[in-house]
Amino acid sequence: MNRADLRTILYVDDEPDIREVVELSISLVSNLQVVTCESGKQALGVLPDVRPDLVLLDVMMPDLDGPGTLKAMRANPALGHIPVVFMTAKAMPQEVAKFRELGAVSVIAKPFDPMTLGEQVLKIWETLPDEHTQS
Amino acid sequence: MNTPSPNEKLAEIGSRYVKRTLGEMPELRRLLDAAVAGDAAAFHQIGRLAHRIHGSGAMFGFSELSDVAGRLEHRVDGSVGPDFQKSLDKVRTDVDDLEKQVHAAATARGV
């Protein structure tokens, strides 16, 4: 089976400024598009329609936080296979290990460099095991 | 009309970010006053606000703002519990520093 290209990312964050920055960052990478959501609940609503290749998920959000959103995705057979990357300012090694145990494939530390975020995400995609990236 | 460059767009978002963060400083002060009065939930909220700024300031070129916010966040995280008030003097100093950084950022951006 061929490794699929990364085409669509869903970015979930309650901060409007950061959502804008991520839209800008991803626009710098050819053939990559991003859809943004302002909450975990909204994300769960749009995931079946958007069908992203990858989800970038903020950790600290009101109501349904990042880990809660990931847990809900994993409980849904239609969404459970989508790789999730947490984005958080709490990215010490012990915290990253905890996030991986929850099922995230990687963690991107905030604050990130807006000019290189797209490339960073592509590198993560390229290192994912094949079961996450099949076409 | 010329299309803004990515850096110009980022600067524009950054100016809005600074303006919004500046507008949150009175709330930060209110939370600090409430924490001094014994409100543990307010103390926790200080940490959450600091966390947000820690995770975003440097994206817009305000590295020191992120650093100061990170210091405040870690101090609050390390002090949560029944004895949180013991850390309030240092938290107050961190809040003062954070406010200075936010005002410096606002001045730099002309907001």
CSV table of C-alpha atoms in Angstrom, one decimal, chain A:
chain,number,residue,atom,x,y,z
A,1,MET,CA,0.0,0.0,0.0
A,2,ASN,CA,1.2,3.5,-0.8
A,3,ARG,CA,1.7,6.1,1.9
A,4,ALA,CA,-0.9,8.8,1.3
A,5,ASP,CA,0.0,12.4,1.0
A,6,LEU,CA,-1.0,14.7,3.8
A,7,ARG,CA,-3.7,16.9,2.3
A,8,THR,CA,-6.1,18.0,5.0
A,9,ILE,CA,-5.5,19.0,8.6
A,10,LEU,CA,-8.1,19.8,11.2
A,11,TYR,CA,-6.8,22.3,13.8
A,12,VAL,CA,-8.7,22.6,17.1
A,13,ASP,CA,-8.1,25.6,19.4
A,14,ASP,CA,-10.2,27.9,21.4
A,15,GLU,CA,-7.8,30.8,20.7
A,16,PRO,CA,-8.9,32.7,17.6
A,17,ASP,CA,-5.4,34.3,17.1
A,18,ILE,CA,-3.7,31.0,17.1
A,19,ARG,CA,-6.3,29.5,14.7
A,20,GLU,CA,-5.4,32.4,12.3
A,21,VAL,CA,-1.7,31.8,12.7
A,22,VAL,CA,-2.1,28.1,12.0
A,23,GLU,CA,-4.2,28.9,8.9
A,24,LEU,CA,-1.4,31.2,7.8
A,25,SER,CA,1.3,28.7,8.6
A,26,ILE,CA,-0.3,25.9,6.7
A,27,SER,CA,-1.0,28.1,3.7
A,28,LEU,CA,2.8,28.3,3.3
A,29,VAL,CA,2.9,24.6,2.4
A,30,SER,CA,1.8,23.6,-1.1
A,31,ASN,CA,-1.2,21.2,-1.4
A,32,LEU,CA,-2.0,21.3,2.2
A,33,GLN,CA,-5.2,22.7,3.6
A,34,VAL,CA,-6.5,23.3,7.1
A,35,VAL,CA,-9.9,23.5,8.6
A,36,THR,CA,-10.2,25.1,12.0
A,37,CYS,CA,-12.5,24.5,14.9
A,38,GLU,CA,-12.9,26.5,18.1
A,39,SER,CA,-13.8,23.6,20.4
A,40,GLY,CA,-13.5,19.9,20.9
A,41,LYS,CA,-17.3,19.6,20.6
A,42,GLN,CA,-17.3,21.4,17.3
A,43,ALA,CA,-14.4,19.2,16.1
A,44,LEU,CA,-16.3,16.1,16.8
A,45,GLY,CA,-19.3,17.5,14.9
A,46,VAL,CA,-17.3,18.3,11.7
A,47,LEU,CA,-14.8,15.4,11.7
A,48,PRO,CA,-17.1,13.0,9.8
A,49,ASP,CA,-17.6,15.5,7.0
A,50,VAL,CA,-14.1,17.0,6.9
A,51,ARG,CA,-12.3,13.6,7.2
A,52,PRO,CA,-8.9,15.1,7.8
A,53,ASP,CA,-5.7,13.1,7.4
A,54,LEU,CA,-4.4,14.5,10.7
A,55,VAL,CA,-5.8,16.5,13.6
A,56,LEU,CA,-3.8,19.1,15.5
A,57,LEU,CA,-5.4,19.4,18.9
A,58,ASP,CA,-4.9,22.1,21.6
A,59,VAL,CA,-4.8,20.6,25.0
A,60,MET,CA,-6.3,23.2,27.3
A,61,MET,CA,-9.7,24.2,26.1
A,62,PRO,CA,-12.9,24.9,28.1
A,63,ASP,CA,-15.6,22.3,28.3
A,64,LEU,CA,-14.1,19.4,26.3
A,65,ASP,CA,-10.3,19.6,26.4
A,66,GLY,CA,-7.8,18.0,24.1
A,67,PRO,CA,-7.5,14.7,25.9
A,68,GLY,CA,-11.3,14.5,26.2
A,69,THR,CA,-11.7,15.1,22.5
A,70,LEU,CA,-9.1,12.5,21.6
A,71,LYS,CA,-10.8,10.0,23.9
A,72,ALA,CA,-14.1,10.7,22.1
A,73,MET,CA,-12.5,10.2,18.7
A,74,ARG,CA,-10.9,6.9,19.7
A,75,ALA,CA,-14.3,5.7,21.0
A,76,ASN,CA,-15.8,6.3,17.5
A,77,PRO,CA,-14.9,3.6,15.0
A,78,ALA,CA,-15.2,6.1,12.2
A,79,LEU,CA,-12.8,8.5,13.7
A,80,GLY,CA,-10.5,6.4,15.8
A,81,HIS,CA,-7.9,5.8,13.1
A,82,ILE,CA,-7.1,9.6,12.5
A,83,PRO,CA,-3.7,10.5,13.9
A,84,VAL,CA,-3.8,13.2,16.5
A,85,VAL,CA,-1.0,15.6,17.4
A,86,PHE,CA,-1.4,17.6,20.6
A,87,MET,CA,-0.2,21.2,20.6
A,88,THR,CA,0.5,22.6,24.1
A,89,ALA,CA,2.7,24.9,26.1
A,90,LYS,CA,3.0,22.0,28.7
A,91,ALA,CA,5.5,20.0,26.7
A,92,MET,CA,8.0,18.7,29.3
A,93,PRO,CA,9.1,15.1,28.7
A,94,GLN,CA,6.9,13.7,31.4
A,95,GLU,CA,3.9,15.5,30.0
A,96,VAL,CA,4.7,14.4,26.4
A,97,ALA,CA,4.9,10.8,27.6
A,98,LYS,CA,1.5,11.2,29.2
A,99,PHE,CA,0.0,12.6,26.0
A,100,ARG,CA,1.4,9.7,24.0
A,101,GLU,CA,-0.1,7.3,26.4
A,102,LEU,CA,-3.4,8.9,25.8
A,103,GLY,CA,-3.0,8.1,22.1
A,104,ALA,CA,-1.4,11.1,20.5
A,105,VAL,CA,1.1,10.3,17.8
A,106,SER,CA,3.2,13.4,18.6
A,107,VAL,CA,3.3,16.7,20.5
A,108,ILE,CA,4.2,20.1,19.2
A,109,ALA,CA,5.2,22.6,21.8
A,110,LYS,CA,3.7,26.0,21.9
A,111,PRO,CA,4.8,28.7,21.2
A,112,PHE,CA,5.7,27.3,17.8
A,113,ASP,CA,7.4,29.1,14.9
A,114,PRO,CA,4.6,30.1,12.5
A,115,MET,CA,6.9,30.0,9.5
A,116,THR,CA,8.0,26.4,10.0
A,117,LEU,CA,4.9,24.8,11.5
A,118,GLY,CA,3.8,23.4,8.2
A,119,GLU,CA,7.1,21.7,7.6
A,120,GLN,CA,7.1,20.4,11.2
A,121,VAL,CA,3.7,18.8,10.6
A,122,LEU,CA,4.9,17.2,7.3
A,123,LYS,CA,7.9,15.7,9.1
A,124,ILE,CA,5.6,14.2,11.7
A,125,TRP,CA,3.4,12.7,9.0
A,126,GLU,CA,6.5,11.2,7.3
A,127,THR,CA,7.5,9.4,10.4
A,128,LEU,CA,4.1,8.0,11.2
A,129,PRO,CA,3.7,4.2,11.0
A,130,ASP,CA,2.0,3.2,7.8
A,131,GLU,CA,-1.3,2.2,9.4
A,132,HIS,CA,-1.9,5.9,10.0
A,133,THR,CA,-1.2,7.0,6.4
A,134,GLN,CA,-2.6,4.5,4.0
A,135,SER,CA,-4.3,5.7,0.9
